[in-house]
Short mmCIF file of C-alpha atoms in Angstrom, two decimals:
data_model
loop_
_atom_site.label_atom_id
_atom_site.label_comp_id
_atom_site.label_asym_id
_atom_site.label_seq_id
_atom_site.Cartn_x
_atom_site.Cartn_y
_atom_site.Cartn_z
CA MET A 3 -219.63 -171.61 -16.99
CA GLY A 4 -219.57 -173.90 -14.27
CA GLN A 5 -219.21 -177.80 -14.70
CA ALA A 6 -222.33 -179.75 -14.78
CA VAL A 7 -223.29 -181.51 -11.19
CA PRO A 8 -223.56 -185.02 -11.58
CA THR A 9 -226.32 -186.79 -10.88
CA THR A 10 -227.38 -190.37 -9.49
CA ALA A 11 -228.55 -190.86 -13.11
CA ASP A 12 -225.37 -189.73 -14.58
CA LYS A 13 -223.28 -192.10 -12.27
CA ALA A 14 -225.43 -195.04 -13.13
CA ARG A 15 -225.22 -194.50 -16.62
CA LEU A 16 -221.23 -194.39 -16.93
CA THR A 17 -221.17 -197.51 -14.30
CA LYS A 18 -223.53 -199.32 -16.53
CA LEU A 19 -221.35 -198.64 -19.52
CA GLU A 20 -218.23 -199.47 -17.72
CA LYS A 21 -219.32 -202.92 -17.07
CA GLU A 22 -220.81 -203.64 -20.30
CA PHE A 23 -217.29 -202.48 -21.87
CA THR A 24 -215.36 -204.92 -18.84
CA ALA A 25 -217.69 -207.78 -20.38
CA ALA A 26 -217.22 -207.47 -23.88
CA LYS A 27 -213.68 -206.86 -23.65
CA MET A 28 -213.33 -210.61 -21.40
CA ALA A 29 -215.57 -212.07 -24.36
CA LEU A 30 -213.46 -210.70 -27.29
CA ALA A 31 -210.45 -211.50 -25.52
CA LYS A 32 -211.70 -215.13 -24.90
CA ASN A 33 -212.76 -215.36 -29.02
CA PRO A 34 -210.97 -212.43 -30.36
CA LYS A 35 -211.56 -213.52 -34.13
CA ASP A 36 -214.98 -213.93 -33.29
CA LYS A 37 -216.99 -211.19 -35.66
CA LYS A 38 -220.05 -210.28 -33.23
CA SER A 39 -217.55 -209.90 -30.38
CA GLN A 40 -215.76 -207.80 -32.54
CA LYS A 41 -218.88 -205.44 -33.29
CA LYS A 42 -220.22 -205.45 -29.84
CA PHE A 43 -217.06 -204.49 -28.34
CA ALA A 44 -216.71 -201.62 -30.86
CA THR A 45 -220.29 -201.05 -30.12
CA ILE A 46 -220.19 -200.95 -26.34
CA GLY A 47 -216.56 -199.07 -26.87
CA ALA A 48 -217.68 -196.28 -28.59
CA LEU A 49 -220.60 -195.50 -26.15
CA TYR A 50 -218.37 -195.82 -23.13
CA GLY A 51 -215.71 -193.56 -24.89
CA HIS A 52 -218.51 -190.93 -25.62
CA GLU A 53 -220.17 -191.51 -22.55
CA SER A 54 -216.77 -191.10 -20.78
CA MET A 55 -215.72 -187.96 -22.19
CA THR A 56 -219.07 -186.05 -22.26
CA SER A 57 -220.41 -187.21 -18.92
CA PRO A 58 -220.15 -184.70 -15.86
CA VAL A 59 -219.08 -187.57 -13.39
CA LEU A 60 -215.62 -187.39 -14.44
CA PRO A 61 -213.49 -184.34 -13.81
CA PRO A 62 -211.80 -183.04 -17.06
CA ARG A 63 -208.04 -184.47 -16.15
CA VAL A 64 -210.15 -188.20 -16.35
CA LYS A 65 -212.52 -187.90 -18.73
CA TYR A 66 -210.34 -187.08 -21.86
CA ARG A 67 -207.87 -189.69 -20.90
CA GLN A 68 -210.12 -192.25 -20.16
CA ALA A 69 -212.18 -191.66 -23.54
CA LEU A 70 -208.86 -191.72 -25.75
CA HIS A 71 -207.96 -194.80 -24.35
CA ILE A 72 -211.20 -196.39 -24.75
CA TYR A 73 -211.50 -195.01 -28.29
CA ARG A 74 -207.56 -196.53 -28.88
CA GLU A 75 -208.63 -199.94 -27.70
CA VAL A 76 -212.19 -199.75 -30.26
CA LEU A 77 -209.96 -198.37 -33.12
CA LYS A 78 -207.66 -201.77 -32.77
CA VAL A 79 -210.77 -203.85 -33.21
CA ASP A 80 -212.75 -201.65 -35.60
CA PRO A 81 -210.21 -199.20 -37.33
CA THR A 82 -213.30 -197.71 -39.25
CA ASN A 83 -215.78 -197.10 -35.93
CA PRO A 84 -217.07 -193.62 -36.74
CA VAL A 85 -217.57 -192.41 -33.42
CA ALA A 86 -214.12 -193.43 -31.89
CA LYS A 87 -212.04 -192.27 -35.05
CA GLN A 88 -214.34 -188.75 -35.01
CA ASP A 89 -214.12 -188.13 -31.37
CA SER A 90 -210.42 -189.42 -30.89
CA ASP A 91 -209.34 -187.06 -33.69
CA MET A 92 -210.95 -184.36 -32.23
CA MET A 93 -209.70 -184.98 -28.35
CA ILE A 94 -205.94 -184.82 -30.27
CA LYS A 95 -206.12 -181.78 -32.07
CA ILE A 96 -207.49 -179.97 -28.77
CA TYR A 97 -204.69 -181.36 -27.10
CA LYS A 98 -202.36 -179.99 -29.75
CA SER A 99 -204.38 -176.66 -29.74
CA MET A 100 -203.57 -176.21 -25.83
CA GLY A 101 -199.99 -177.13 -26.51
CA ARG A 102 -200.09 -180.38 -24.31
CA PRO A 103 -198.60 -183.40 -24.79
CA VAL A 104 -201.18 -186.01 -26.06
CA PRO A 105 -201.79 -188.86 -24.12
CA LYS A 106 -199.94 -192.11 -25.10
CA ASP A 107 -202.02 -194.54 -22.81
#
């Protein structure tokens, strides 16, 4: 089974989520105690992490490390975020099952 060929729409979706995530991260940095900023960051981060993990735009060596990093950032703000928790746990299990070190960053 070959890897899916990324489309222009795939690239646009990933780029849009990256920009939204960066904006949410900056808003959270300005006011880290603001519940609305925390919620927006966690929501956008979970979407961006999932898109990074599943997008055909990024190669496997990049996508899983990037998604895991994003999910870890989300879990620092919202430790109960179900998407970030479930997907990061799954990726960690996969790394371990392959005998590969789990990325630290």
